[in-house]
Each structure stands twice: as C-alpha cells, then as structure tokens.
Short mmCIF file of C-alpha atoms and ligand atoms in Angstrom, two decimals:
data_model
loop_
_atom_site.label_atom_id
_atom_site.label_comp_id
_atom_site.label_asym_id
_atom_site.label_seq_id
_atom_site.Cartn_x
_atom_site.Cartn_y
_atom_site.Cartn_z
CA MET A 37 -5.75 -39.97 72.09
CA SER A 38 -4.02 -42.75 70.76
CA VAL A 39 -2.00 -42.37 67.44
CA VAL A 40 -4.22 -44.11 65.19
CA GLU A 41 -6.69 -41.81 66.35
CA ARG A 42 -4.36 -39.09 65.65
CA ILE A 43 -4.52 -40.25 61.81
CA GLU A 44 -7.57 -41.37 62.04
CA GLU A 45 -8.14 -37.34 62.84
CA LEU A 46 -5.47 -36.29 60.54
CA LYS A 47 -7.55 -38.23 57.88
CA LEU A 48 -10.64 -36.73 58.21
CA GLU A 49 -9.56 -32.96 58.45
CA ALA A 50 -7.40 -33.49 55.08
CA LEU A 51 -10.35 -35.52 53.44
CA SER A 52 -12.42 -32.32 54.25
CA ALA A 53 -10.25 -29.53 53.39
CA LEU A 54 -9.90 -31.57 49.91
CA ALA A 55 -13.41 -31.64 49.72
CA GLU A 56 -13.45 -27.59 49.95
CA ALA A 57 -10.31 -26.96 47.95
CA GLY A 58 -11.77 -25.09 44.65
CA THR A 59 -9.05 -24.60 42.17
CA THR A 60 -5.63 -26.63 41.65
CA LYS A 61 -3.55 -24.57 43.77
CA ASP A 62 -5.74 -24.89 46.98
CA LEU A 63 -5.33 -28.59 46.31
CA GLU A 64 -1.74 -28.25 46.19
CA SER A 65 -1.87 -26.60 49.59
CA VAL A 66 -4.09 -29.21 51.11
CA ARG A 67 -1.53 -32.04 49.60
CA VAL A 68 1.97 -30.37 51.52
CA LYS A 69 0.01 -29.37 54.31
CA TYR A 70 -1.49 -33.65 54.43
CA LEU A 71 1.17 -35.17 52.57
CA GLY A 72 4.44 -33.14 52.89
CA ARG A 73 7.81 -33.75 53.78
CA SER A 74 6.72 -31.83 57.30
CA ALA A 75 3.14 -32.79 57.69
CA ASP A 76 2.16 -34.41 60.84
CA LEU A 77 1.20 -37.75 59.32
CA THR A 78 4.79 -37.96 57.38
CA GLU A 79 6.14 -37.35 61.31
CA ILE A 80 4.24 -39.88 62.55
CA LYS A 81 5.57 -42.81 59.88
CA LYS A 82 8.75 -41.57 60.41
CA SER A 83 8.35 -42.18 64.61
CA ILE A 84 7.24 -45.72 63.86
CA ARG A 85 10.47 -47.26 64.64
CA ASP A 86 10.86 -45.50 68.07
CA LEU A 87 7.45 -46.87 68.51
CA PRO A 88 7.03 -50.30 70.95
CA GLN A 89 6.91 -53.42 68.70
CA ASP A 90 3.08 -54.19 69.85
CA GLU A 91 2.12 -50.62 68.31
CA ARG A 92 4.32 -50.92 64.94
CA LYS A 93 1.82 -52.72 63.12
CA ALA A 94 -1.10 -51.10 63.87
CA VAL A 95 0.30 -47.33 63.50
CA GLY A 96 2.17 -48.39 60.42
CA GLY A 97 -0.96 -50.05 58.88
CA SER A 98 -3.21 -47.38 59.67
CA SER A 99 -1.06 -44.53 58.49
CA ASN A 100 -0.31 -45.92 54.89
CA ARG A 101 -3.85 -46.53 54.46
CA ALA A 102 -4.16 -42.90 55.72
CA THR A 103 -1.77 -41.76 52.80
CA LYS A 104 -3.41 -44.28 50.31
CA GLU A 105 -6.62 -42.62 51.07
CA ILE A 106 -5.83 -38.93 50.69
CA GLU A 107 -3.74 -39.77 47.67
CA ALA A 108 -6.78 -40.97 46.17
CA ALA A 109 -9.51 -38.20 47.06
CA LEU A 110 -6.52 -35.30 46.34
CA ALA A 111 -6.68 -37.28 42.29
CA GLU A 112 -9.95 -37.26 42.47
CA ARG A 113 -10.87 -33.67 43.13
CA LEU A 114 -7.33 -32.88 40.60
CA ALA A 115 -9.59 -34.25 37.90
CA GLU A 116 -12.33 -32.83 39.05
CA VAL A 117 -11.11 -29.11 39.64
CA ALA A 118 -8.77 -29.42 35.82
CA VAL A 119 -12.11 -29.85 34.64
CA ALA A 120 -13.59 -26.98 35.70
CA GLU A 121 -10.72 -24.42 35.39
CA ARG A 122 -11.13 -25.91 31.79
CA GLU A 123 -14.35 -24.73 31.31
CA GLU A 124 -13.97 -21.55 33.17
CA LYS A 125 -11.53 -21.15 30.72
CA LEU A 126 -13.10 -21.94 27.68
CA ARG A 127 -16.19 -20.11 29.17
CA ALA A 128 -13.54 -16.87 29.79
CA GLU A 129 -12.00 -16.64 26.11
CA ALA A 130 -14.92 -17.54 24.40
CA VAL A 131 -15.44 -15.25 20.93
CA ASP A 132 -18.44 -13.79 20.32
CA VAL A 133 -19.13 -14.83 16.40
CA THR A 134 -22.30 -12.40 16.56
CA LEU A 135 -20.30 -9.37 17.57
CA PRO A 136 -20.16 -6.65 14.52
CA GLY A 137 -16.42 -6.96 13.30
CA ALA A 138 -13.90 -3.69 13.19
CA PRO A 139 -14.53 -2.80 9.68
CA TYR A 140 -11.41 -1.88 7.54
CA PRO A 141 -11.03 1.50 5.99
CA LYS A 142 -11.75 1.13 2.17
CA GLY A 143 -9.24 2.44 -0.13
CA SER A 144 -10.78 3.85 -3.61
CA LEU A 145 -8.91 4.40 -6.55
CA HIS A 146 -7.25 7.58 -7.28
CA PRO A 147 -8.25 11.07 -8.73
CA SER A 148 -5.09 10.91 -10.91
CA LEU A 149 -5.73 6.62 -11.10
CA ARG A 150 -8.81 7.28 -12.96
CA VAL A 151 -7.45 9.90 -15.27
CA ILE A 152 -4.59 7.64 -16.41
CA ASP A 153 -7.10 4.54 -16.67
CA GLU A 154 -9.03 5.99 -19.00
CA VAL A 155 -6.34 7.63 -21.45
CA VAL A 156 -4.75 4.73 -21.34
CA ASP A 157 -8.00 2.88 -22.08
CA PHE A 158 -9.13 5.11 -25.06
CA PHE A 159 -5.36 5.16 -27.16
CA VAL A 160 -4.79 1.01 -26.42
CA GLY A 161 -8.47 1.12 -28.01
CA LEU A 162 -6.29 2.89 -31.11
CA GLY A 163 -4.43 -0.03 -31.14
CA TYR A 164 -1.51 1.86 -29.19
CA ARG A 165 0.58 -0.15 -26.51
CA VAL A 166 1.40 0.66 -23.52
CA ALA A 167 5.54 1.09 -22.55
CA GLU A 168 7.33 1.94 -19.78
CA GLY A 169 10.54 3.20 -18.89
CA PRO A 170 12.72 3.57 -15.45
CA GLU A 171 12.16 6.80 -13.12
CA VAL A 172 15.70 6.93 -12.16
CA GLU A 173 17.29 7.94 -15.98
CA THR A 174 20.41 8.85 -17.72
CA ASP A 175 20.96 12.56 -18.43
CA TYR A 176 21.49 11.07 -22.14
CA TYR A 177 17.65 10.07 -22.38
CA ASN A 178 16.26 12.67 -20.02
CA PHE A 179 17.57 14.93 -22.49
CA THR A 180 20.66 14.55 -24.68
CA ALA A 181 18.49 12.24 -27.29
CA LEU A 182 15.96 14.31 -27.20
CA ASN A 183 17.75 17.42 -28.73
CA ILE A 184 18.99 18.74 -25.41
CA PRO A 185 22.38 18.48 -25.32
CA PRO A 186 24.33 19.31 -22.22
CA GLY A 187 24.79 23.41 -21.23
CA HIS A 188 21.68 23.60 -23.14
CA PRO A 189 19.28 26.79 -21.20
CA ALA A 190 16.38 24.53 -21.97
CA ARG A 191 18.17 21.87 -18.97
CA GLY A 192 17.98 24.94 -16.38
CA MET A 193 14.06 25.02 -16.36
CA GLN A 194 13.27 21.25 -15.62
CA ASP A 195 14.37 21.69 -11.93
CA THR A 196 16.19 18.72 -12.01
CA PHE A 197 16.69 15.84 -9.08
CA PHE A 198 20.60 14.91 -9.81
CA LEU A 199 22.18 12.11 -8.62
CA ASP A 200 25.53 10.66 -9.28
CA ASP A 201 27.44 9.03 -12.02
CA GLY A 202 25.28 11.78 -14.71
CA LEU A 203 21.87 9.92 -13.15
CA VAL A 204 19.00 11.94 -12.67
CA LEU A 205 14.83 11.46 -11.56
CA ARG A 206 13.94 11.63 -14.76
CA THR A 207 11.43 14.68 -15.89
CA HIS A 208 9.30 14.17 -17.65
CA THR A 209 8.22 11.09 -19.31
CA SER A 210 9.55 11.84 -23.10
CA PRO A 211 13.06 9.27 -22.22
CA VAL A 212 10.26 6.95 -22.99
CA GLN A 213 9.99 7.92 -26.50
CA VAL A 214 13.55 7.62 -26.90
CA ARG A 215 13.80 4.17 -25.79
CA THR A 216 11.69 2.50 -27.25
CA MET A 217 12.22 3.52 -30.83
CA LEU A 218 15.88 2.22 -30.11
CA SER A 219 14.22 -1.05 -29.08
CA GLN A 220 12.04 -1.41 -32.09
CA GLU A 221 11.62 -0.44 -35.94
CA PRO A 222 8.66 1.60 -36.53
CA PRO A 223 5.91 1.54 -36.94
CA VAL A 224 5.74 2.98 -33.17
CA TYR A 225 2.14 3.54 -31.52
CA ILE A 226 2.60 3.79 -27.42
CA VAL A 227 1.74 5.65 -24.75
CA CYS A 228 3.46 5.91 -21.23
CA PRO A 229 2.08 6.61 -17.60
CA GLY A 230 4.74 7.24 -15.32
CA ARG A 231 5.47 9.06 -12.39
CA THR A 232 8.03 12.07 -13.13
CA TYR A 233 10.24 14.51 -10.80
CA ARG A 234 11.07 18.18 -10.26
CA ARG A 235 11.82 20.65 -7.67
CA ASP A 236 8.75 21.80 -7.20
CA SER A 237 6.29 22.41 -4.49
CA ASP A 238 3.61 24.47 -4.39
CA PRO A 239 -0.69 24.02 -4.38
CA THR A 240 0.02 23.47 -8.09
CA HIS A 241 3.81 21.49 -8.17
CA THR A 242 4.82 18.76 -6.48
CA PRO A 243 8.03 17.67 -6.76
CA MET A 244 6.58 13.31 -7.70
CA PHE A 245 3.88 13.74 -10.04
CA ASN A 246 2.41 12.06 -12.82
CA GLN A 247 2.59 12.37 -16.77
CA ILE A 248 1.63 10.33 -19.68
CA GLU A 249 3.73 10.48 -22.84
CA GLY A 250 2.42 9.33 -26.11
CA LEU A 251 4.43 8.93 -29.29
CA ALA A 252 3.32 7.83 -32.93
CA VAL A 253 6.22 6.96 -35.72
CA ASP A 254 4.48 6.21 -39.08
CA LYS A 255 5.20 6.97 -42.67
CA GLY A 256 3.35 10.07 -43.67
CA LEU A 257 1.95 11.26 -40.09
CA THR A 258 0.89 14.70 -40.02
CA LEU A 259 -0.04 17.55 -37.78
CA GLY A 260 -3.48 16.53 -38.53
CA ASP A 261 -3.45 13.36 -37.11
CA LEU A 262 -1.91 14.48 -34.22
CA LYS A 263 -5.11 16.42 -34.08
CA GLY A 264 -7.23 14.51 -34.71
CA THR A 265 -5.94 11.70 -32.16
CA LEU A 266 -5.83 14.38 -29.09
CA ALA A 267 -9.64 15.94 -30.37
CA ALA A 268 -11.08 12.27 -30.16
CA MET A 269 -8.89 11.36 -26.81
CA ALA A 270 -10.48 15.30 -25.19
CA ARG A 271 -14.01 14.22 -25.95
CA HIS A 272 -13.29 10.57 -24.39
CA ILE A 273 -12.65 12.02 -21.45
CA PHE A 274 -14.04 15.17 -21.19
CA GLY A 275 -17.28 14.64 -23.11
CA GLU A 276 -18.72 14.67 -26.66
CA ASP A 277 -18.96 18.28 -26.66
CA VAL A 278 -15.72 19.96 -25.95
CA LYS A 279 -13.64 21.26 -28.74
CA VAL A 280 -10.11 21.63 -29.21
CA ARG A 281 -7.47 24.14 -30.27
CA LEU A 282 -3.66 23.93 -30.92
CA ARG A 283 -1.72 26.96 -30.04
CA PRO A 284 1.77 27.41 -31.34
CA SER A 285 4.79 26.80 -28.76
CA TYR A 286 7.95 25.52 -28.60
CA PHE A 287 9.42 22.13 -26.65
CA GLN A 288 13.24 21.61 -28.32
CA PHE A 289 11.98 17.84 -28.97
CA VAL A 290 9.59 18.66 -31.32
CA GLU A 291 9.57 20.68 -34.37
CA PRO A 292 6.31 22.22 -35.03
CA GLY A 293 5.76 22.24 -31.15
CA VAL A 294 1.85 23.20 -29.79
CA GLU A 295 0.35 23.02 -26.74
CA LEU A 296 -3.51 22.02 -26.65
CA ASP A 297 -6.07 23.75 -25.29
CA VAL A 298 -9.80 21.86 -24.28
CA SER A 299 -13.00 23.96 -24.48
CA CYS A 300 -14.42 24.78 -21.10
CA PHE A 301 -16.10 21.56 -20.32
CA ILE A 302 -18.21 23.58 -17.37
CA CYS A 303 -18.96 26.53 -18.71
CA GLY A 304 -18.37 26.16 -22.46
CA GLY A 305 -16.97 29.89 -22.47
CA SER A 306 -20.01 31.71 -21.23
CA ASP A 307 -19.16 32.18 -17.80
CA PRO A 308 -16.86 35.10 -16.88
CA ASN A 309 -16.24 33.70 -13.60
CA CYS A 310 -16.17 29.91 -14.11
CA LYS A 311 -13.98 28.63 -11.59
CA VAL A 312 -12.53 26.30 -13.77
CA CYS A 313 -11.50 28.41 -16.93
CA LYS A 314 -11.19 31.77 -15.04
CA GLY A 315 -13.81 33.04 -18.06
CA ALA A 316 -11.18 32.18 -20.54
CA GLY A 317 -13.15 29.41 -21.79
CA TRP A 318 -10.54 27.34 -22.77
CA ILE A 319 -8.30 25.17 -20.47
CA GLU A 320 -4.80 24.37 -21.64
CA MET A 321 -4.12 20.56 -21.52
CA LEU A 322 -0.74 19.08 -22.89
CA GLY A 323 2.15 19.68 -24.84
CA ALA A 324 2.60 17.78 -27.91
CA GLY A 325 4.34 18.53 -31.41
CA MET A 326 5.79 16.91 -34.71
CA VAL A 327 8.73 14.66 -33.67
CA ASP A 328 11.60 16.65 -34.17
CA PRO A 329 13.51 14.79 -37.01
CA ALA A 330 17.02 14.94 -34.68
CA VAL A 331 15.48 13.32 -32.12
CA LEU A 332 14.36 10.76 -34.91
CA SER A 333 17.87 10.26 -36.46
CA GLU A 334 19.42 9.71 -32.73
CA ALA A 335 17.27 7.21 -32.18
CA GLY A 336 18.02 5.64 -35.53
CA TYR A 337 15.35 6.37 -37.46
CA ASP A 338 15.42 8.01 -41.01
CA PRO A 339 13.19 11.31 -40.97
CA GLU A 340 13.21 11.24 -44.35
CA GLU A 341 11.14 7.87 -44.29
CA TYR A 342 9.28 8.51 -41.03
CA THR A 343 7.16 11.33 -39.39
CA GLY A 344 5.78 11.38 -36.04
CA PHE A 345 4.04 13.25 -33.39
CA ALA A 346 4.01 13.23 -29.61
CA PHE A 347 2.85 14.21 -26.35
CA GLY A 348 2.78 14.75 -22.85
CA MET A 349 -0.10 15.68 -20.71
CA GLY A 350 0.08 15.36 -16.61
CA PRO A 351 -3.16 13.22 -15.91
CA ASP A 352 -3.13 15.05 -11.87
CA ARG A 353 -3.87 18.57 -13.31
CA MET A 354 -6.31 16.93 -15.33
CA ALA A 355 -8.05 15.08 -12.34
CA MET A 356 -7.96 18.97 -10.45
CA VAL A 357 -10.06 20.25 -13.83
CA ARG A 358 -12.22 17.47 -13.84
CA TYR A 359 -13.11 17.06 -10.00
CA GLY A 360 -12.22 20.74 -9.42
CA ILE A 361 -10.11 20.31 -6.37
CA PRO A 362 -7.97 23.27 -5.83
CA ASP A 363 -4.16 21.60 -4.49
CA LEU A 364 -2.58 19.43 -6.06
CA ARG A 365 -0.47 18.26 -2.63
CA LEU A 366 -3.99 17.11 -1.69
CA PHE A 367 -3.44 14.12 -3.79
CA PHE A 368 -0.28 12.86 -2.16
CA GLU A 369 -1.26 12.88 1.16
CA GLY A 370 -3.12 9.32 1.40
CA ASP A 371 -5.81 10.95 3.28
CA LEU A 372 -9.09 8.58 2.99
CA ARG A 373 -11.19 11.24 3.56
CA PHE A 374 -10.15 13.50 0.16
CA LEU A 375 -9.76 10.30 -1.90
CA GLN A 376 -13.00 8.45 -0.94
CA GLN A 377 -15.03 11.67 -2.44
CA PHE A 378 -14.01 10.22 -6.26
N1 DAH B 636 7.84 16.44 -21.84
C1 DAH B 636 7.52 17.80 -21.85
C2 DAH B 636 6.81 18.09 -20.38
O1 DAH B 636 7.18 17.46 -19.59
C3 DAH B 636 5.82 17.53 -22.65
C4 DAH B 636 5.55 17.13 -23.88
C5 DAH B 636 5.32 18.70 -24.62
C6 DAH B 636 5.91 16.29 -23.74
C7 DAH B 636 5.30 18.20 -25.91
C8 DAH B 636 6.09 16.03 -25.33
C9 DAH B 636 5.64 16.95 -26.50
O2 DAH B 636 5.87 14.37 -26.10
O3 DAH B 636 5.54 16.58 -27.87
O4 DAH B 636 7.04 19.62 -20.39
#
C-alpha cells in the first residue's frame, strides 16, 4: 500500500470513528488517536522530509487534506454532540412544576399568647397603655422599690435567679410599675405583659413564665374600682356569667392586698368532681391590692393626693385552666402537635 493510500485509509477510519462517537469524551479520544502527537498520520507528516523528492508533494498534499477533513468533521460532530448533551442535561435537571410541594408545618398562636392578647386588648379598650420593662432587672426595682427591703423574708419566697452586680432575672412584672411611675406623672393606667423567672420546676411551675401586671394611679381610686375593673376583665376572658370574689391576702407592695377568685366557668360550682375547680366552685385567678403609700412615695408620687390599685396575673396558668391543660411544661416545649390544638 502506498503512503497516500495509507493516508486515505486512516482518514476513512477517522471519519467513521467520529461518526460513531456519541460524547465529547469519545470525540476527544478519536482526536488523540488520529490527530494527536503519536497518531499514524502525524508520524507520516514527520517523515515527509525523509521521502524521495518526487513523493513529498503528493504525500504532503494528501496528508494536509486528510487532516483538514478530519478536523472539519470533528468540529461538526463536537457541535452536534454539545447540543445533544445540553439537551440531555436539561432533561435530567428538569423540574416538574406540577409536583405538589413539600408542606411546611404551620405554626399557631400559643395558648398563653391568646390569653395575653385578650387581656391586653381588654385593658387597651379601657384606655390603658401597654408598658414594658427589662427582664434582667436591678435588685432595687425588683424588690426594694416595691417595699421589699434587703434582708426582708419576702425576698426568700421568690426563688430568685441572682446575677452578678446586684442584678436579677425579674421574678415578677411588678418592677414595671415603679419604672413607669418614675417616668411619668399621674394619672397612670398601664398593663405590662412580660416574661418572668423563678427557680422552680414541676407540673405547674416552669423557670420562665409569663405575667401581666396592671397599675392604675389617679385621684380617688378605691378598692371598688379595682374589683369592678377585674370583674369586667374576668367576664371578658371567661364569659358573661362568671362572678368574682376578693379574698384578703398579703403582698408587700399593696395595702390592703387581695386575691381574686373567679366562679368556675365549667361547672359553676355544681359539680363536686369538676376537674377545673375541684368542686370548690371558685378558681384562684390573681393577686391585687391598693398600691402601698410607701411604693407611691418611693416613686415620687404624693400618696395624700393619689391612690392606686395594682394587680398581677399569670396568663400561662389562666390558659391551663381555660383549655384544661394539666402540665405547664407542655407550654414551653414548642411541640407543634400540642400547639396546634388551640
Ligand atoms: N407580683 C406578684 C407575684 O408575682 C403578683 C402581684 C400581686 C402583683 C399583687 C400585683 C399585686 O401588682 O398588687 O406574685
């Protein structure tokens, strides 16, 4: 076989290999095999200078043409394969927009928040303002300014989380009373929802819990105003038929101090086995009282001119009663199966 014939043979081989190669990678192998540095055709070109003069032109011409033809066919195939490969990739990565989406679990309002919203709404409707205070509180606002001086045994009952430098995690929302009075002139009508902390953990106590404080200071406020206000609130939260009663109680920062009970809104006192009131007919709801003159004076108000009432309630506990939830710890686990029931 002459060299020119061999070139022709190599070319045909290369062209058919190119026609068969289906991927960019296969085409590259064909290129290396037929046009690469050690390809037969390349060897032939290198050896041209050793050929007799009269053969050089023919071999040179036909090897160049063969190379060009193979290169052209390669370029064409590369373009075709690239299109096919892109289409294949698009097909593989295609998104089926008709598939149903993965549903996100939906949250819901926390039972405590529902009660907080209702209580706050009620008081805002009466013209009260919402006030807030820090959860990390000074010993002074949490205790001293509320008539609980250093060393007083009432401090020991609060299971306080003490921090450094005379700071505490507030054990109640009552310090917001003092902060508010120090920042404005009377009259004051505020409600203060917020988180509070005590070292306590059992089915009905958690180290963090919510409270709502209320404070009204004005000329001529009486215990009757306190009772009327809280009775209206109880009707708003638990239904028109509930009755309230006050029992004497003691809190350092009020005088007199009372606890407010709500008539059982489940059995109305008629069921001795009632799960909510345990047959008592009454449910303890909150602490309250007439603001102690010592607290008014400490905040710079004249107790001869102004009187006030204050109250503090636990919306978590109210939600437990309202929804019949036996364990308070469920409130703070964030389990959607629990939360979605309300
Ligand atoms: N701060 C009290 C507590 O956490 C609740 C309380 C009782 C608040 C009587 C008051 C009040 O404003 O007058 O136990």
